[in-house]
Short mmCIF file of N, CA and C in Angstrom, two decimals:
data_model
loop_
_atom_site.label_atom_id
_atom_site.label_comp_id
_atom_site.label_asym_id
_atom_site.label_seq_id
_atom_site.Cartn_x
_atom_site.Cartn_y
_atom_site.Cartn_z
N MET Q 669 -48.41 -73.71 -209.27
CA MET Q 669 -48.04 -72.11 -208.08
C MET Q 669 -48.99 -72.04 -207.61
N LEU Q 670 -48.73 -71.69 -206.33
CA LEU Q 670 -49.75 -71.36 -205.85
C LEU Q 670 -49.97 -69.93 -205.29
N MET Q 671 -50.96 -69.63 -205.25
CA MET Q 671 -51.72 -68.55 -204.91
C MET Q 671 -53.10 -68.17 -203.89
N GLY Q 672 -52.85 -66.68 -203.67
CA GLY Q 672 -53.63 -66.72 -202.59
C GLY Q 672 -53.78 -66.24 -200.89
N GLU Q 673 -54.19 -65.60 -201.02
CA GLU Q 673 -54.63 -65.22 -199.28
C GLU Q 673 -55.88 -65.54 -198.67
N TYR Q 674 -55.47 -66.34 -197.66
CA TYR Q 674 -56.71 -66.37 -196.25
C TYR Q 674 -56.43 -66.11 -195.51
N MET Q 675 -57.83 -66.10 -194.45
CA MET Q 675 -58.27 -65.82 -192.83
C MET Q 675 -58.30 -66.91 -192.19
N HIS Q 676 -57.43 -67.17 -191.21
CA HIS Q 676 -57.96 -68.38 -190.26
C HIS Q 676 -57.68 -68.00 -189.35
N THR Q 677 -58.59 -69.00 -187.82
CA THR Q 677 -57.70 -68.70 -186.92
C THR Q 677 -57.10 -70.37 -186.81
N ILE Q 678 -56.42 -70.01 -185.26
CA ILE Q 678 -55.84 -71.25 -184.73
C ILE Q 678 -56.73 -71.55 -183.65
N ASP Q 679 -56.55 -72.87 -183.62
CA ASP Q 679 -58.04 -73.69 -181.95
C ASP Q 679 -57.29 -73.83 -181.50
N ALA Q 680 -57.87 -74.32 -180.86
CA ALA Q 680 -56.83 -74.41 -178.69
C ALA Q 680 -55.88 -75.17 -178.88
N LYS Q 681 -55.98 -75.94 -179.27
CA LYS Q 681 -54.85 -77.17 -179.89
C LYS Q 681 -53.45 -77.02 -181.09
N GLY Q 682 -53.62 -75.88 -181.26
CA GLY Q 682 -52.87 -75.40 -181.44
C GLY Q 682 -52.76 -75.05 -183.75
N ARG Q 683 -53.72 -76.22 -184.16
CA ARG Q 683 -53.95 -76.08 -185.42
C ARG Q 683 -54.77 -75.15 -186.33
N VAL Q 684 -54.28 -75.60 -187.48
CA VAL Q 684 -54.38 -74.32 -188.42
C VAL Q 684 -54.70 -75.24 -190.06
N ILE Q 685 -56.57 -74.56 -190.36
CA ILE Q 685 -57.19 -74.85 -191.59
C ILE Q 685 -56.36 -74.65 -192.74
N LEU Q 686 -55.00 -75.34 -193.36
CA LEU Q 686 -54.63 -74.97 -194.21
C LEU Q 686 -55.61 -75.07 -195.94
N PRO Q 687 -56.13 -74.28 -196.80
CA PRO Q 687 -56.61 -73.31 -197.39
C PRO Q 687 -56.91 -74.85 -198.40
N ALA Q 688 -57.98 -75.45 -199.00
CA ALA Q 688 -57.85 -77.42 -199.62
C ALA Q 688 -57.10 -76.64 -200.85
N ASP Q 689 -56.55 -75.75 -201.40
CA ASP Q 689 -56.21 -74.92 -202.80
C ASP Q 689 -54.49 -75.36 -202.59
N PHE Q 690 -54.21 -75.19 -201.59
CA PHE Q 690 -52.92 -74.76 -200.83
C PHE Q 690 -52.39 -76.66 -200.32
N ARG Q 691 -53.77 -77.36 -200.21
CA ARG Q 691 -52.93 -79.07 -199.09
C ARG Q 691 -53.01 -80.02 -201.06
N SER Q 692 -53.76 -79.15 -202.32
CA SER Q 692 -53.83 -80.36 -203.45
C SER Q 692 -52.21 -79.55 -203.70
N GLU Q 693 -51.79 -78.68 -203.83
CA GLU Q 693 -50.56 -78.33 -203.98
C GLU Q 693 -49.74 -79.29 -203.67
N LEU Q 694 -50.12 -79.12 -201.99
CA LEU Q 694 -48.47 -79.43 -201.53
C LEU Q 694 -48.36 -80.65 -201.58
N GLY Q 695 -49.40 -81.53 -201.42
CA GLY Q 695 -49.12 -83.58 -201.22
C GLY Q 695 -50.08 -84.03 -199.94
N GLU Q 696 -49.28 -84.80 -199.74
CA GLU Q 696 -49.71 -85.49 -198.35
C GLU Q 696 -48.96 -84.75 -197.35
N SER Q 697 -47.05 -84.55 -197.54
CA SER Q 697 -46.79 -84.18 -196.24
C SER Q 697 -45.69 -82.79 -196.99
N PHE Q 698 -45.57 -82.50 -195.98
CA PHE Q 698 -44.47 -80.84 -196.49
C PHE Q 698 -43.46 -79.99 -195.39
N ILE Q 699 -43.24 -79.37 -195.42
CA ILE Q 699 -42.23 -78.81 -194.79
C ILE Q 699 -42.64 -77.28 -194.21
N ILE Q 700 -42.48 -76.97 -192.77
CA ILE Q 700 -42.64 -75.70 -192.69
C ILE Q 700 -41.40 -75.75 -191.15
N THR Q 701 -41.41 -74.18 -191.79
CA THR Q 701 -40.00 -74.07 -190.84
C THR Q 701 -39.63 -72.74 -190.76
N LYS Q 702 -38.94 -71.97 -189.70
CA LYS Q 702 -39.49 -70.85 -189.31
C LYS Q 702 -38.73 -69.81 -191.04
N GLY Q 703 -39.40 -68.56 -190.88
CA GLY Q 703 -38.84 -67.84 -191.70
C GLY Q 703 -38.41 -66.93 -191.74
N LEU Q 704 -38.52 -66.26 -193.00
CA LEU Q 704 -37.80 -63.91 -192.36
C LEU Q 704 -39.21 -62.85 -192.29
N ASP Q 705 -39.10 -62.47 -191.62
CA ASP Q 705 -39.77 -60.92 -191.37
C ASP Q 705 -40.87 -61.23 -190.14
N SER Q 706 -41.30 -62.58 -189.51
CA SER Q 706 -41.40 -62.90 -188.64
C SER Q 706 -42.91 -64.06 -189.18
N CYS Q 707 -42.94 -64.31 -189.73
CA CYS Q 707 -43.23 -65.86 -190.56
C CYS Q 707 -42.46 -67.39 -190.14
N LEU Q 708 -43.69 -67.98 -190.55
CA LEU Q 708 -43.52 -69.10 -190.59
C LEU Q 708 -43.57 -69.09 -192.45
N PHE Q 709 -42.00 -70.79 -192.92
CA PHE Q 709 -42.50 -70.84 -194.70
C PHE Q 709 -43.37 -72.58 -194.58
N ILE Q 710 -44.05 -72.90 -195.44
CA ILE Q 710 -44.75 -73.94 -195.45
C ILE Q 710 -43.94 -74.52 -197.25
N TYR Q 711 -43.28 -75.37 -197.31
CA TYR Q 711 -42.92 -75.84 -198.58
C TYR Q 711 -43.38 -77.35 -199.49
N THR Q 712 -43.64 -77.18 -199.93
CA THR Q 712 -43.30 -78.48 -201.23
C THR Q 712 -42.70 -79.11 -200.91
N MET Q 713 -42.40 -81.03 -200.75
CA MET Q 713 -41.27 -81.64 -200.35
C MET Q 713 -40.27 -81.24 -201.92
N THR Q 714 -40.71 -81.56 -202.62
CA THR Q 714 -39.49 -81.50 -203.61
C THR Q 714 -39.77 -79.74 -203.88
N GLU Q 715 -39.55 -78.71 -203.29
CA GLU Q 715 -38.93 -77.39 -202.57
C GLU Q 715 -38.15 -77.30 -202.31
N TRP Q 716 -38.77 -78.45 -200.97
CA TRP Q 716 -37.77 -78.31 -199.86
C TRP Q 716 -36.14 -79.14 -200.15
N GLU Q 717 -36.22 -80.08 -201.33
CA GLU Q 717 -35.34 -80.69 -201.50
C GLU Q 717 -34.36 -79.93 -201.89
N ASN Q 718 -35.15 -78.85 -203.27
CA ASN Q 718 -34.34 -77.80 -204.22
C ASN Q 718 -34.01 -76.75 -203.33
N LEU Q 719 -34.14 -76.47 -202.37
CA LEU Q 719 -33.78 -75.49 -201.54
C LEU Q 719 -32.44 -76.15 -200.64
N SER Q 720 -32.81 -77.09 -200.25
CA SER Q 720 -32.07 -77.84 -199.27
C SER Q 720 -30.38 -77.86 -200.02
N THR Q 721 -30.46 -78.37 -200.99
CA THR Q 721 -29.77 -78.75 -202.37
C THR Q 721 -28.82 -77.25 -202.09
N LYS Q 722 -29.66 -76.48 -202.15
CA LYS Q 722 -28.75 -75.07 -202.00
C LYS Q 722 -28.23 -74.53 -201.43
N LEU Q 723 -28.95 -74.06 -200.08
CA LEU Q 723 -28.25 -73.94 -199.10
C LEU Q 723 -27.48 -75.07 -198.08
N LYS Q 724 -27.02 -76.41 -198.55
CA LYS Q 724 -26.15 -77.66 -198.29
C LYS Q 724 -24.95 -77.15 -198.93
N GLN Q 725 -24.81 -76.10 -200.26
CA GLN Q 725 -23.89 -75.70 -200.92
C GLN Q 725 -22.99 -74.50 -200.60
N LEU Q 726 -23.82 -73.69 -199.26
CA LEU Q 726 -23.37 -72.25 -198.91
C LEU Q 726 -22.08 -72.75 -198.97
N PRO Q 727 -20.96 -72.59 -198.20
CA PRO Q 727 -19.67 -72.44 -197.69
C PRO Q 727 -19.75 -72.94 -196.44
N LEU Q 728 -18.86 -73.85 -195.58
CA LEU Q 728 -19.43 -74.52 -194.28
C LEU Q 728 -18.52 -73.20 -193.25
N ALA Q 729 -17.62 -72.46 -193.88
CA ALA Q 729 -16.03 -71.83 -193.89
C ALA Q 729 -17.09 -70.22 -193.18
N LYS Q 730 -17.93 -69.98 -193.97
CA LYS Q 730 -18.18 -68.38 -193.34
C LYS Q 730 -19.25 -68.61 -192.32
N ALA Q 731 -19.31 -68.04 -191.52
CA ALA Q 731 -20.14 -67.51 -189.87
C ALA Q 731 -21.41 -67.46 -190.78
N GLU Q 732 -21.90 -66.58 -191.67
CA GLU Q 732 -23.35 -66.10 -192.04
C GLU Q 732 -23.91 -67.06 -192.59
N ALA Q 733 -22.84 -68.39 -193.67
CA ALA Q 733 -23.57 -68.83 -194.44
C ALA Q 733 -24.01 -70.24 -193.37
N ARG Q 734 -23.69 -70.45 -191.64
CA ARG Q 734 -23.48 -71.52 -190.98
C ARG Q 734 -25.34 -70.69 -190.09
N ALA Q 735 -24.99 -70.08 -189.63
CA ALA Q 735 -25.90 -68.98 -189.26
C ALA Q 735 -26.98 -68.82 -190.43
N PHE Q 736 -27.11 -68.90 -191.00
CA PHE Q 736 -28.66 -69.24 -192.29
C PHE Q 736 -29.02 -70.07 -193.00
N VAL Q 737 -28.34 -71.58 -192.40
CA VAL Q 737 -28.39 -72.48 -192.47
C VAL Q 737 -29.10 -73.24 -191.25
N ARG Q 738 -28.70 -72.53 -190.21
CA ARG Q 738 -28.74 -73.45 -188.96
C ARG Q 738 -30.15 -72.97 -188.88
N PHE Q 739 -30.26 -71.71 -189.08
CA PHE Q 739 -31.88 -71.17 -189.57
C PHE Q 739 -32.70 -71.64 -189.98
N PHE Q 740 -32.49 -72.10 -191.25
CA PHE Q 740 -33.81 -73.13 -191.62
C PHE Q 740 -34.11 -74.11 -190.96
N PHE Q 741 -32.82 -74.70 -190.96
CA PHE Q 741 -33.14 -76.42 -190.56
C PHE Q 741 -32.83 -77.20 -189.55
N SER Q 742 -33.24 -76.21 -188.34
CA SER Q 742 -32.99 -76.24 -187.33
C SER Q 742 -34.63 -75.59 -186.55
N GLY Q 743 -35.47 -74.98 -187.46
CA GLY Q 743 -36.67 -75.44 -187.00
C GLY Q 743 -38.21 -76.18 -187.72
N ALA Q 744 -36.91 -76.97 -189.27
CA ALA Q 744 -38.15 -77.46 -189.63
C ALA Q 744 -38.39 -78.97 -189.63
N ARG Q 745 -39.87 -79.27 -189.89
CA ARG Q 745 -40.84 -80.09 -189.10
C ARG Q 745 -41.88 -80.13 -190.75
N GLN Q 746 -41.75 -81.99 -190.65
CA GLN Q 746 -42.25 -82.91 -191.51
C GLN Q 746 -44.16 -83.00 -191.59
N LEU Q 747 -44.94 -82.32 -191.92
CA LEU Q 747 -46.47 -83.00 -191.26
C LEU Q 747 -46.99 -83.32 -192.22
N GLU Q 748 -48.31 -83.18 -191.98
CA GLU Q 748 -49.71 -83.82 -193.05
C GLU Q 748 -50.52 -83.22 -192.01
N CYS Q 749 -51.92 -83.35 -193.13
CA CYS Q 749 -52.79 -82.62 -192.34
C CYS Q 749 -53.62 -83.24 -191.90
N ASP Q 750 -54.14 -82.52 -191.58
CA ASP Q 750 -55.38 -84.43 -190.81
C ASP Q 750 -56.49 -84.46 -191.87
N LYS Q 751 -58.06 -85.12 -191.53
CA LYS Q 751 -59.18 -85.14 -192.59
C LYS Q 751 -59.31 -83.84 -192.72
N GLN Q 752 -59.75 -83.53 -191.62
CA GLN Q 752 -60.03 -81.77 -191.52
C GLN Q 752 -59.52 -80.68 -192.77
N GLY Q 753 -58.21 -80.70 -192.48
CA GLY Q 753 -57.26 -79.62 -193.61
C GLY Q 753 -56.58 -79.49 -192.22
N ARG Q 754 -56.60 -79.34 -191.39
CA ARG Q 754 -56.19 -79.28 -190.07
C ARG Q 754 -53.92 -79.60 -190.25
N PHE Q 755 -53.42 -79.28 -189.02
CA PHE Q 755 -51.95 -78.79 -189.22
C PHE Q 755 -51.86 -78.38 -188.08
N TRP Q 756 -50.75 -78.80 -187.29
CA TRP Q 756 -50.23 -78.51 -186.34
C TRP Q 756 -49.49 -77.61 -186.00
N CYS Q 757 -49.24 -76.69 -185.49
CA CYS Q 757 -48.79 -75.13 -185.87
C CYS Q 757 -47.57 -75.32 -184.50
N GLN Q 758 -46.46 -76.07 -183.98
CA GLN Q 758 -45.96 -75.42 -183.11
C GLN Q 758 -45.13 -73.97 -182.94
N GLN Q 759 -45.35 -74.07 -183.98
CA GLN Q 759 -43.62 -73.10 -184.00
C GLN Q 759 -44.56 -71.67 -184.47
N PRO Q 760 -44.43 -70.32 -183.68
CA PRO Q 760 -45.68 -69.33 -183.80
C PRO Q 760 -44.53 -68.76 -184.20
N ALA Q 761 -45.72 -67.68 -185.18
CA ALA Q 761 -45.01 -67.21 -186.25
C ALA Q 761 -45.72 -66.09 -185.62
N GLY Q 762 -44.52 -64.87 -185.73
CA GLY Q 762 -45.14 -63.83 -184.64
C GLY Q 762 -45.87 -63.98 -183.11
N SER Q 763 -46.75 -63.30 -183.10
CA SER Q 763 -47.43 -63.68 -182.18
C SER Q 763 -49.34 -64.90 -182.46
N CYS Q 764 -48.99 -65.94 -183.61
CA CYS Q 764 -49.86 -65.85 -184.63
C CYS Q 764 -50.23 -66.97 -183.24
N GLN Q 765 -49.67 -67.42 -182.26
CA GLN Q 765 -50.37 -68.58 -180.80
C GLN Q 765 -51.53 -67.77 -180.04
N ALA Q 766 -50.79 -66.79 -179.93
CA ALA Q 766 -51.43 -65.65 -179.03
C ALA Q 766 -52.39 -65.12 -179.33
N ALA Q 767 -52.43 -64.26 -180.33
CA ALA Q 767 -54.13 -63.61 -181.17
C ALA Q 767 -54.69 -64.43 -181.31
N LYS Q 768 -54.42 -65.95 -181.90
CA LYS Q 768 -55.46 -67.07 -182.93
C LYS Q 768 -55.84 -66.56 -184.06
N GLY Q 769 -55.09 -65.82 -184.57
CA GLY Q 769 -55.35 -65.53 -186.26
C GLY Q 769 -54.41 -65.70 -186.84
N CYS Q 770 -55.17 -65.99 -187.77
CA CYS Q 770 -53.55 -65.75 -188.80
C CYS Q 770 -53.87 -66.02 -190.34
N SER Q 771 -52.68 -65.25 -191.22
CA SER Q 771 -52.88 -65.06 -192.36
C SER Q 771 -52.44 -66.41 -192.99
N VAL Q 772 -52.09 -66.82 -193.85
CA VAL Q 772 -52.59 -67.74 -194.84
C VAL Q 772 -51.92 -67.24 -196.06
N ASN Q 773 -50.67 -66.88 -196.34
CA ASN Q 773 -50.31 -65.91 -197.65
C ASN Q 773 -50.02 -67.25 -198.77
N SER Q 774 -49.68 -67.35 -200.25
CA SER Q 774 -49.21 -68.23 -200.93
C SER Q 774 -48.56 -66.86 -201.65
N ILE Q 775 -46.81 -67.34 -201.53
CA ILE Q 775 -45.96 -66.72 -202.24
C ILE Q 775 -45.17 -67.78 -203.90
N SER Q 776 -46.06 -67.66 -205.21
CA SER Q 776 -44.81 -68.64 -205.82
C SER Q 776 -45.19 -70.72 -205.28
N SER Q 777 -43.66 -70.23 -204.79
CA SER Q 777 -43.28 -71.66 -204.48
C SER Q 777 -43.42 -71.84 -202.87
N ARG Q 778 -43.65 -71.11 -201.69
CA ARG Q 778 -44.36 -71.43 -200.99
C ARG Q 778 -45.42 -70.14 -200.10
N ILE Q 779 -45.80 -71.43 -198.73
CA ILE Q 779 -46.37 -70.58 -198.12
C ILE Q 779 -45.62 -70.07 -197.51
N GLU Q 780 -46.52 -68.52 -196.56
CA GLU Q 780 -46.23 -68.23 -195.81
C GLU Q 780 -47.07 -68.58 -194.81
N LEU Q 781 -47.40 -68.08 -193.52
CA LEU Q 781 -47.89 -68.23 -192.49
C LEU Q 781 -47.50 -67.03 -191.45
N TRP Q 782 -48.50 -65.74 -190.82
CA TRP Q 782 -47.95 -65.08 -190.19
C TRP Q 782 -49.68 -64.90 -189.38
N SER Q 783 -48.74 -63.94 -188.23
CA SER Q 783 -49.81 -63.60 -187.54
C SER Q 783 -51.33 -62.58 -188.11
N ARG Q 784 -51.77 -61.94 -188.34
CA ARG Q 784 -53.05 -61.67 -188.96
C ARG Q 784 -52.77 -59.99 -188.25
N GLU Q 785 -52.03 -60.17 -187.68
CA GLU Q 785 -51.54 -58.47 -187.03
C GLU Q 785 -50.38 -57.88 -187.08
N GLU Q 786 -49.36 -59.22 -187.37
CA GLU Q 786 -47.49 -58.96 -187.82
C GLU Q 786 -48.44 -58.27 -189.66
N TRP Q 787 -49.34 -59.99 -190.17
CA TRP Q 787 -49.70 -59.79 -191.41
C TRP Q 787 -50.76 -58.31 -192.02
N ASN Q 788 -50.92 -57.90 -191.39
CA ASN Q 788 -51.63 -56.21 -191.78
C ASN Q 788 -50.88 -54.97 -190.65
N ARG Q 789 -49.78 -55.34 -190.40
CA ARG Q 789 -48.98 -54.44 -190.26
C ARG Q 789 -47.48 -54.43 -190.98
N TYR Q 790 -47.68 -55.91 -191.75
CA TYR Q 790 -46.28 -55.81 -192.62
C TYR Q 790 -47.11 -54.71 -193.91
N ASN Q 791 -48.45 -55.29 -194.36
CA ASN Q 791 -49.12 -54.41 -195.25
C ASN Q 791 -49.07 -53.32 -195.52
N GLU Q 792 -48.83 -52.58 -193.59
CA GLU Q 792 -49.48 -51.07 -194.09
C GLU Q 792 -48.01 -50.14 -193.85
N GLU Q 793 -47.18 -51.08 -193.82
CA GLU Q 793 -45.67 -50.12 -193.94
C GLU Q 793 -45.28 -50.47 -195.27
N ILE Q 794 -45.48 -51.51 -196.45
CA ILE Q 794 -44.59 -51.98 -197.74
C ILE Q 794 -45.81 -51.27 -198.33
N ASN Q 795 -47.29 -51.27 -198.34
CA ASN Q 795 -47.19 -50.08 -199.35
C ASN Q 795 -47.27 -49.15 -199.74
N PRO Q 796 -47.33 -47.99 -199.06
CA PRO Q 796 -46.87 -47.01 -199.49
C PRO Q 796 -45.26 -46.68 -200.54
N SER Q 797 -44.52 -47.82 -200.33
CA SER Q 797 -43.24 -48.51 -200.99
C SER Q 797 -43.55 -48.64 -202.33
N VAL Q 798 -45.24 -49.94 -202.07
CA VAL Q 798 -43.99 -50.90 -203.50
C VAL Q 798 -44.32 -50.59 -204.91
N SER Q 799 -45.30 -48.90 -205.00
CA SER Q 799 -44.43 -48.57 -206.60
C SER Q 799 -42.65 -47.94 -206.28
N SER Q 800 -41.99 -47.36 -205.86
CA SER Q 800 -41.00 -47.22 -205.84
C SER Q 800 -40.36 -48.96 -205.98
N ILE Q 801 -40.62 -49.86 -205.09
CA ILE Q 801 -39.62 -50.99 -204.82
C ILE Q 801 -39.70 -51.68 -206.69
N ALA Q 802 -41.23 -51.29 -207.53
CA ALA Q 802 -41.51 -52.21 -208.86
C ALA Q 802 -40.47 -50.96 -209.54
N GLU Q 803 -40.28 -49.70 -209.99
CA GLU Q 803 -39.77 -49.08 -210.33
C GLU Q 803 -37.92 -50.03 -210.13
N ASN Q 804 -37.64 -49.74 -208.43
CA ASN Q 804 -36.09 -50.66 -208.53
C ASN Q 804 -35.62 -52.80 -209.45
N LEU Q 805 -37.43 -52.91 -209.60
CA LEU Q 805 -36.93 -54.01 -210.63
C LEU Q 805 -37.08 -54.51 -210.95
N VAL Q 806 -37.41 -52.99 -211.77
CA VAL Q 806 -37.51 -52.93 -213.86
C VAL Q 806 -35.71 -52.92 -214.13
N ASP Q 807 -34.70 -52.84 -212.61
CA ASP Q 807 -33.75 -52.89 -213.89
C ASP Q 807 -33.08 -54.24 -213.66
N LEU Q 808 -34.08 -55.36 -213.11
CA LEU Q 808 -33.97 -56.87 -212.71
C LEU Q 808 -34.41 -57.55 -213.88
N GLY Q 809 -35.24 -57.34 -214.23
CA GLY Q 809 -36.18 -57.19 -216.01
C GLY Q 809 -37.83 -57.66 -215.62
N ILE Q 810 -37.67 -57.39 -214.16
CA ILE Q 810 -39.31 -57.69 -214.24
C ILE Q 810 -40.28 -56.69 -214.70
#
């Protein structure tokens, strides 16, 4: 399981350092793709295969299913870290490239890459609601 939140910079060549804990969990290569909420999602190869299998089962006849599958697959790339633990992030997460700062967060089975500003804004928006969200999740057995 992936856990943790790290603040990093994006260097002049568009590379991001992936925390050592995450590198060991991800393995030699991993998948990065467009995520939800203005961030990028990073998956282990196994998690990506699991997600791909589920997405391929969505009904082709439904426009929403086609749009969702296009969204995830069109932005996906297989990457590896260099010897310094950096990977090339060609797709900016929010304004990550412009800001040169990012937040690398583990969310159980995936990693999310956010611009630092977007991550801070998201946290400011969600924090007042976390208690009521938790109450609503009780119905789901959490």
